[in-house]
mmCIF file with all atom_site columns, C-alpha atoms in Angstrom:
data_model
loop_
_atom_site.group_PDB
_atom_site.id
_atom_site.type_symbol
_atom_site.label_atom_id
_atom_site.label_alt_id
_atom_site.label_comp_id
_atom_site.label_asym_id
_atom_site.label_entity_id
_atom_site.label_seq_id
_atom_site.pdbx_PDB_ins_code
_atom_site.Cartn_x
_atom_site.Cartn_y
_atom_site.Cartn_z
_atom_site.occupancy
_atom_site.B_iso_or_equiv
_atom_site.pdbx_formal_charge
_atom_site.auth_seq_id
_atom_site.auth_comp_id
_atom_site.auth_asym_id
_atom_site.auth_atom_id
_atom_site.pdbx_PDB_model_num
ATOM 1   C CA . MET A 1 1   ? -0.607  0.355  0.011   1.00 83.00 ? 1   MET A CA 1
ATOM 2   C CA . MET A 1 2   ? 1.343   2.899  -1.108  1.00 85.00 ? 2   MET A CA 1
ATOM 3   C CA . HIS A 1 3   ? 0.230   6.178  1.802   1.00 86.00 ? 3   HIS A CA 1
ATOM 4   C CA . ASN A 1 4   ? 1.484   10.443 0.467   1.00 83.00 ? 4   ASN A CA 1
ATOM 5   C CA . LYS A 1 5   ? 0.172   12.900 2.970   1.00 87.00 ? 5   LYS A CA 1
ATOM 6   C CA . LEU A 1 6   ? -0.269  16.459 0.388   1.00 86.00 ? 6   LEU A CA 1
ATOM 7   C CA . ASP A 1 7   ? -0.599  19.049 2.580   1.00 85.00 ? 7   ASP A CA 1
ATOM 8   C CA . LYS A 1 8   ? -2.602  20.797 5.746   1.00 90.00 ? 8   LYS A CA 1
ATOM 9   C CA . LEU A 1 9   ? -6.235  21.618 5.265   1.00 87.00 ? 9   LEU A CA 1
ATOM 10  C CA . PHE A 1 10  ? -5.799  24.664 6.326   1.00 89.00 ? 10  PHE A CA 1
ATOM 11  C CA . GLY A 1 11  ? -2.389  25.202 5.425   1.00 86.00 ? 11  GLY A CA 1
ATOM 12  C CA . GLN A 1 12  ? 1.287   26.250 6.968   1.00 86.00 ? 12  GLN A CA 1
ATOM 13  C CA . ALA A 1 13  ? -0.434  29.602 8.822   1.00 89.00 ? 13  ALA A CA 1
ATOM 14  C CA . GLY A 1 14  ? -3.162  27.843 9.719   1.00 90.00 ? 14  GLY A CA 1
ATOM 15  C CA . SER A 1 15  ? -1.670  25.619 11.110  1.00 92.00 ? 15  SER A CA 1
ATOM 16  C CA . VAL A 1 16  ? 0.738   27.819 12.633  1.00 93.00 ? 16  VAL A CA 1
ATOM 17  C CA . LEU A 1 17  ? -2.676  29.438 14.350  1.00 94.00 ? 17  LEU A CA 1
ATOM 18  C CA . GLY A 1 18  ? -3.958  26.363 15.735  1.00 95.00 ? 18  GLY A CA 1
ATOM 19  C CA . TRP A 1 19  ? -1.367  25.503 17.771  1.00 95.00 ? 19  TRP A CA 1
ATOM 20  C CA . LEU A 1 20  ? -0.800  29.918 18.378  1.00 95.00 ? 20  LEU A CA 1
ATOM 21  C CA . PHE A 1 21  ? -5.405  28.485 19.470  1.00 94.00 ? 21  PHE A CA 1
ATOM 22  C CA . ILE A 1 22  ? -3.694  25.143 21.752  1.00 94.00 ? 22  ILE A CA 1
ATOM 23  C CA . VAL A 1 23  ? -1.666  26.887 23.781  1.00 93.00 ? 23  VAL A CA 1
ATOM 24  C CA . LEU A 1 24  ? -3.745  29.300 24.897  1.00 91.00 ? 24  LEU A CA 1
ATOM 25  C CA . GLY A 1 25  ? -6.141  26.663 25.864  1.00 91.00 ? 25  GLY A CA 1
ATOM 26  C CA . PHE A 1 26  ? -3.854  25.510 28.061  1.00 89.00 ? 26  PHE A CA 1
ATOM 27  C CA . LEU A 1 27  ? -3.714  28.889 28.895  1.00 88.00 ? 27  LEU A CA 1
ATOM 28  C CA . PHE A 1 28  ? -7.156  29.395 30.038  1.00 82.00 ? 28  PHE A CA 1
ATOM 29  C CA . THR A 1 29  ? -7.101  26.673 32.375  1.00 75.00 ? 29  THR A CA 1
ATOM 30  C CA . ASN A 1 30  ? -10.205 25.636 33.954  1.00 74.00 ? 30  ASN A CA 1
ATOM 31  C CA . SER A 1 31  ? -12.380 26.785 31.339  1.00 80.00 ? 31  SER A CA 1
ATOM 32  C CA . GLY A 1 32  ? -14.957 26.114 28.669  1.00 81.00 ? 32  GLY A CA 1
ATOM 33  C CA . VAL A 1 33  ? -12.959 28.935 26.379  1.00 85.00 ? 33  VAL A CA 1
ATOM 34  C CA . SER A 1 34  ? -10.481 26.782 27.300  1.00 89.00 ? 34  SER A CA 1
ATOM 35  C CA . ALA A 1 35  ? -11.471 23.466 25.779  1.00 89.00 ? 35  ALA A CA 1
ATOM 36  C CA . ALA A 1 36  ? -13.288 25.260 23.448  1.00 90.00 ? 36  ALA A CA 1
ATOM 37  C CA . PHE A 1 37  ? -9.371  26.997 21.897  1.00 92.00 ? 37  PHE A CA 1
ATOM 38  C CA . ILE A 1 38  ? -7.949  23.308 22.559  1.00 92.00 ? 38  ILE A CA 1
ATOM 39  C CA . LEU A 1 39  ? -10.352 21.521 20.202  1.00 93.00 ? 39  LEU A CA 1
ATOM 40  C CA . ILE A 1 40  ? -10.202 24.409 17.158  1.00 94.00 ? 40  ILE A CA 1
ATOM 41  C CA . GLY A 1 41  ? -6.029  24.644 17.837  1.00 95.00 ? 41  GLY A CA 1
ATOM 42  C CA . SER A 1 42  ? -6.279  20.902 16.687  1.00 95.00 ? 42  SER A CA 1
ATOM 43  C CA . PHE A 1 43  ? -8.813  20.781 14.612  1.00 96.00 ? 43  PHE A CA 1
ATOM 44  C CA . MET A 1 44  ? -6.720  22.937 13.086  1.00 95.00 ? 44  MET A CA 1
ATOM 45  C CA . ALA A 1 45  ? -3.188  22.188 13.053  1.00 94.00 ? 45  ALA A CA 1
ATOM 46  C CA . PHE A 1 46  ? -3.955  18.518 12.788  1.00 95.00 ? 46  PHE A CA 1
ATOM 47  C CA . SER A 1 47  ? -6.070  18.339 9.888   1.00 95.00 ? 47  SER A CA 1
ATOM 48  C CA . TYR A 1 48  ? -4.324  17.613 6.187   1.00 94.00 ? 48  TYR A CA 1
ATOM 49  C CA . SER A 1 49  ? -5.376  15.449 3.156   1.00 92.00 ? 49  SER A CA 1
ATOM 50  C CA . ALA A 1 50  ? -3.964  12.093 1.654   1.00 92.00 ? 50  ALA A CA 1
ATOM 51  C CA . VAL A 1 51  ? -4.310  9.342  -0.650  1.00 91.00 ? 51  VAL A CA 1
ATOM 52  C CA . LYS A 1 52  ? -3.962  5.165  -0.003  1.00 91.00 ? 52  LYS A CA 1
ATOM 53  C CA . ILE A 1 53  ? -3.102  2.782  -3.861  1.00 89.00 ? 53  ILE A CA 1
ATOM 54  C CA . ASP A 1 54  ? -3.734  0.243  -2.792  1.00 89.00 ? 54  ASP A CA 1
ATOM 55  C CA . THR A 1 55  ? -2.246  -2.059 -5.356  1.00 86.00 ? 55  THR A CA 1
ATOM 56  C CA . VAL A 1 56  ? -2.872  -5.520 -4.742  1.00 88.00 ? 56  VAL A CA 1
ATOM 57  C CA . ARG A 1 57  ? -6.901  -4.522 -4.765  1.00 90.00 ? 57  ARG A CA 1
ATOM 58  C CA . ASN A 1 58  ? -5.841  -1.923 -7.304  1.00 86.00 ? 58  ASN A CA 1
ATOM 59  C CA . ARG A 1 59  ? -7.839  0.741  -5.801  1.00 89.00 ? 59  ARG A CA 1
ATOM 60  C CA . TYR A 1 60  ? -7.469  4.413  -4.319  1.00 90.00 ? 60  TYR A CA 1
ATOM 61  C CA . LYS A 1 61  ? -8.464  6.861  -1.962  1.00 91.00 ? 61  LYS A CA 1
ATOM 62  C CA . LEU A 1 62  ? -8.042  10.348 -1.114  1.00 90.00 ? 62  LEU A CA 1
ATOM 63  C CA . TYR A 1 63  ? -9.516  11.231 2.603   1.00 94.00 ? 63  TYR A CA 1
ATOM 64  C CA . TYR A 1 64  ? -9.606  13.878 4.455   1.00 94.00 ? 64  TYR A CA 1
ATOM 65  C CA . ALA A 1 65  ? -7.909  13.532 8.182   1.00 95.00 ? 65  ALA A CA 1
ATOM 66  C CA . TYR A 1 66  ? -9.749  15.719 10.492  1.00 95.00 ? 66  TYR A CA 1
ATOM 67  C CA . PHE A 1 67  ? -7.999  15.966 13.819  1.00 93.00 ? 67  PHE A CA 1
ATOM 68  C CA . GLY A 1 68  ? -4.257  14.296 12.257  1.00 89.00 ? 68  GLY A CA 1
ATOM 69  C CA . PHE A 1 69  ? -6.918  10.383 12.166  1.00 91.00 ? 69  PHE A CA 1
ATOM 70  C CA . ILE A 1 70  ? -10.197 10.999 10.953  1.00 92.00 ? 70  ILE A CA 1
ATOM 71  C CA . ASN A 1 71  ? -10.302 9.820  7.891   1.00 92.00 ? 71  ASN A CA 1
ATOM 72  C CA . ILE A 1 72  ? -13.170 10.348 5.090   1.00 94.00 ? 72  ILE A CA 1
ATOM 73  C CA . GLY A 1 73  ? -12.190 9.561  2.655   1.00 93.00 ? 73  GLY A CA 1
ATOM 74  C CA . LYS A 1 74  ? -14.062 7.058  -0.364  1.00 93.00 ? 74  LYS A CA 1
ATOM 75  C CA . TRP A 1 75  ? -12.077 4.048  -1.835  1.00 92.00 ? 75  TRP A CA 1
ATOM 76  C CA . LYS A 1 76  ? -12.045 4.219  -5.733  1.00 89.00 ? 76  LYS A CA 1
ATOM 77  C CA . TYR A 1 77  ? -11.794 1.081  -7.361  1.00 87.00 ? 77  TYR A CA 1
ATOM 78  C CA . LEU A 1 78  ? -7.690  2.384  -10.354 1.00 84.00 ? 78  LEU A CA 1
ATOM 79  C CA . SER A 1 79  ? -9.296  1.086  -13.806 1.00 82.00 ? 79  SER A CA 1
ATOM 80  C CA . ASN A 1 80  ? -11.779 4.626  -13.786 1.00 81.00 ? 80  ASN A CA 1
ATOM 81  C CA . ILE A 1 81  ? -7.603  6.036  -13.598 1.00 83.00 ? 81  ILE A CA 1
ATOM 82  C CA . ASP A 1 82  ? -6.779  7.226  -17.792 1.00 81.00 ? 82  ASP A CA 1
ATOM 83  C CA . GLY A 1 83  ? -3.233  8.033  -16.643 1.00 85.00 ? 83  GLY A CA 1
ATOM 84  C CA . ILE A 1 84  ? -0.362  9.209  -14.907 1.00 86.00 ? 84  ILE A CA 1
ATOM 85  C CA . GLY A 1 85  ? 1.640   12.938 -15.225 1.00 84.00 ? 85  GLY A CA 1
ATOM 86  C CA . GLY A 1 86  ? 3.858   15.117 -13.855 1.00 84.00 ? 86  GLY A CA 1
ATOM 87  C CA . VAL A 1 87  ? 1.831   18.963 -13.749 1.00 82.00 ? 87  VAL A CA 1
ATOM 88  C CA . SER A 1 88  ? 3.097   22.524 -12.216 1.00 79.00 ? 88  SER A CA 1
ATOM 89  C CA . PRO A 1 89  ? 1.025   23.718 -9.337  1.00 70.00 ? 89  PRO A CA 1
ATOM 90  C CA . ILE A 1 90  ? -2.572  25.274 -11.415 1.00 57.00 ? 90  ILE A CA 1
ATOM 91  C CA . ILE A 1 91  ? -2.109  28.413 -8.808  1.00 54.00 ? 91  ILE A CA 1
ATOM 92  C CA . LYS A 1 92  ? -0.229  30.781 -9.377  1.00 53.00 ? 92  LYS A CA 1
ATOM 93  C CA . ARG A 1 93  ? -0.223  33.298 -7.835  1.00 52.00 ? 93  ARG A CA 1
ATOM 94  C CA . TRP A 1 94  ? 1.061   37.382 -7.869  1.00 51.00 ? 94  TRP A CA 1
ATOM 95  C CA . SER A 1 95  ? 1.046   40.137 -5.655  1.00 52.00 ? 95  SER A CA 1
ATOM 96  C CA . PHE A 1 96  ? 1.464   44.429 -7.238  1.00 56.00 ? 96  PHE A CA 1
ATOM 97  C CA . ALA A 1 97  ? 3.246   46.817 -5.187  1.00 57.00 ? 97  ALA A CA 1
ATOM 98  C CA . LYS A 1 98  ? 2.952   49.798 -4.932  1.00 62.00 ? 98  LYS A CA 1
ATOM 99  C CA . ASP A 1 99  ? 5.403   51.721 -6.005  1.00 60.00 ? 99  ASP A CA 1
ATOM 100 C CA . SER A 1 100 ? 7.026   48.342 -8.470  1.00 59.00 ? 100 SER A CA 1
ATOM 101 C CA . LYS A 1 101 ? 6.635   46.388 -10.475 1.00 59.00 ? 101 LYS A CA 1
ATOM 102 C CA . ALA A 1 102 ? 4.205   43.522 -10.371 1.00 56.00 ? 102 ALA A CA 1
ATOM 103 C CA . TYR A 1 103 ? 5.724   39.817 -9.615  1.00 55.00 ? 103 TYR A CA 1
ATOM 104 C CA . GLN A 1 104 ? 4.776   36.445 -10.256 1.00 54.00 ? 104 GLN A CA 1
ATOM 105 C CA . PHE A 1 105 ? 6.364   33.591 -7.370  1.00 52.00 ? 105 PHE A CA 1
ATOM 106 C CA . LYS A 1 106 ? 8.002   30.818 -8.682  1.00 55.00 ? 106 LYS A CA 1
ATOM 107 C CA . PRO A 1 107 ? 5.053   27.349 -8.306  1.00 53.00 ? 107 PRO A CA 1
ATOM 108 C CA . GLU A 1 108 ? 6.490   26.210 -5.288  1.00 66.00 ? 108 GLU A CA 1
ATOM 109 C CA . ASN A 1 109 ? 5.414   22.094 -5.571  1.00 76.00 ? 109 ASN A CA 1
ATOM 110 C CA . CYS A 1 110 ? 5.058   20.383 -8.223  1.00 83.00 ? 110 CYS A CA 1
ATOM 111 C CA . PHE A 1 111 ? 2.536   16.463 -8.490  1.00 85.00 ? 111 PHE A CA 1
ATOM 112 C CA . VAL A 1 112 ? 2.151   13.703 -9.259  1.00 86.00 ? 112 VAL A CA 1
ATOM 113 C CA . VAL A 1 113 ? -1.253  13.501 -10.301 1.00 85.00 ? 113 VAL A CA 1
ATOM 114 C CA . LEU A 1 114 ? -4.272  10.616 -11.383 1.00 86.00 ? 114 LEU A CA 1
ATOM 115 C CA . PHE A 1 115 ? -5.887  11.107 -14.046 1.00 84.00 ? 115 PHE A CA 1
ATOM 116 C CA . ARG A 1 116 ? -9.335  10.002 -14.593 1.00 79.00 ? 116 ARG A CA 1
ATOM 117 C CA . ASN A 1 117 ? -11.610 10.603 -17.094 1.00 70.00 ? 117 ASN A CA 1
ATOM 118 C CA . HIS A 1 118 ? -11.041 13.875 -18.497 1.00 64.00 ? 118 HIS A CA 1
ATOM 119 C CA . PRO A 1 119 ? -7.528  15.934 -18.119 1.00 59.00 ? 119 PRO A CA 1
ATOM 120 C CA . LYS A 1 120 ? -9.304  18.403 -16.538 1.00 68.00 ? 120 LYS A CA 1
ATOM 121 C CA . ARG A 1 121 ? -10.283 15.480 -13.460 1.00 78.00 ? 121 ARG A CA 1
ATOM 122 C CA . ARG A 1 122 ? -7.348  15.154 -11.574 1.00 81.00 ? 122 ARG A CA 1
ATOM 123 C CA . ILE A 1 123 ? -6.894  13.278 -7.758  1.00 83.00 ? 123 ILE A CA 1
ATOM 124 C CA . PRO A 1 124 ? -2.992  14.301 -7.417  1.00 85.00 ? 124 PRO A CA 1
ATOM 125 C CA . PHE A 1 125 ? -1.188  11.931 -5.984  1.00 87.00 ? 125 PHE A CA 1
ATOM 126 C CA . LYS A 1 126 ? 1.971   12.873 -5.136  1.00 87.00 ? 126 LYS A CA 1
ATOM 127 C CA . LYS A 1 127 ? 3.744   16.430 -3.732  1.00 86.00 ? 127 LYS A CA 1
ATOM 128 C CA . CYS A 1 128 ? 7.273   17.095 -5.772  1.00 86.00 ? 128 CYS A CA 1
ATOM 129 C CA . LYS A 1 129 ? 9.922   19.857 -4.741  1.00 83.00 ? 129 LYS A CA 1
ATOM 130 C CA . ASP A 1 130 ? 9.706   20.109 -9.111  1.00 84.00 ? 130 ASP A CA 1
ATOM 131 C CA . LEU A 1 131 ? 8.015   19.768 -12.509 1.00 84.00 ? 131 LEU A CA 1
ATOM 132 C CA . VAL A 1 132 ? 11.121  16.926 -13.165 1.00 85.00 ? 132 VAL A CA 1
ATOM 133 C CA . GLU A 1 133 ? 11.217  14.909 -9.537  1.00 86.00 ? 133 GLU A CA 1
ATOM 134 C CA . ALA A 1 134 ? 6.962   15.005 -10.372 1.00 86.00 ? 134 ALA A CA 1
ATOM 135 C CA . LYS A 1 135 ? 7.704   13.110 -13.751 1.00 88.00 ? 135 LYS A CA 1
ATOM 136 C CA . LEU A 1 136 ? 10.446  11.160 -12.510 1.00 88.00 ? 136 LEU A CA 1
ATOM 137 C CA . GLU A 1 137 ? 8.096   9.555  -10.267 1.00 87.00 ? 137 GLU A CA 1
ATOM 138 C CA . ALA A 1 138 ? 4.739   9.830  -12.421 1.00 88.00 ? 138 ALA A CA 1
ATOM 139 C CA . GLN A 1 139 ? 6.923   7.798  -14.893 1.00 89.00 ? 139 GLN A CA 1
ATOM 140 C CA . LYS A 1 140 ? 8.213   4.918  -12.043 1.00 89.00 ? 140 LYS A CA 1
ATOM 141 C CA . LEU A 1 141 ? 4.287   4.829  -10.362 1.00 87.00 ? 141 LEU A CA 1
ATOM 142 C CA . ALA A 1 142 ? 3.237   3.870  -14.315 1.00 86.00 ? 142 ALA A CA 1
ATOM 143 C CA . GLN A 1 143 ? 4.906   1.492  -14.246 1.00 87.00 ? 143 GLN A CA 1
ATOM 144 C CA . LEU A 1 144 ? 4.665   -0.100 -11.249 1.00 86.00 ? 144 LEU A CA 1
ATOM 145 C CA . LEU A 1 145 ? 0.596   0.606  -12.271 1.00 84.00 ? 145 LEU A CA 1
ATOM 146 C CA . HIS A 1 146 ? 0.275   -0.114 -15.371 1.00 84.00 ? 146 HIS A CA 1
ATOM 147 C CA . LEU A 1 147 ? -1.338  3.515  -16.054 1.00 84.00 ? 147 LEU A CA 1
ATOM 148 C CA . ASN A 1 148 ? -0.379  5.807  -19.133 1.00 81.00 ? 148 ASN A CA 1
ATOM 149 C CA . LEU A 1 149 ? 1.528   8.083  -18.563 1.00 83.00 ? 149 LEU A CA 1
ATOM 150 C CA . ILE A 1 150 ? 0.314   11.569 -19.926 1.00 81.00 ? 150 ILE A CA 1
ATOM 151 C CA . HIS A 1 151 ? 2.971   14.439 -20.830 1.00 73.00 ? 151 HIS A CA 1
#
């Protein structure tokens, strides 16, 4: 079985804020507010998205782990997958400063994705540092799972 953690549910900033809530919760001792802060903080700090591929049963599961251990997602069969490929991030981030030109941020992560019935329907499988690494990982996984490699 292959398992890859994709990203924090609330991003890095949300995770840090969650830890801050947990610390504040411990500062408000003997209070209902304390429990609420710890509960909300734990949800924000520990929740993430991930994907599993079961090669024995030929299926995959994209799921969300709330609080880090409550997994919600459904198993689906790999027969619905048309191919696999390495792609650059879909989201482009821009910044504008008053006295300077627009600056486009460099993509931080690329992904190995499973394509389902249409190139627009993508299931992320693994986060990689750059596009070259994503394409190499996609090639390895395509051979292992007997899927078409989409360039």
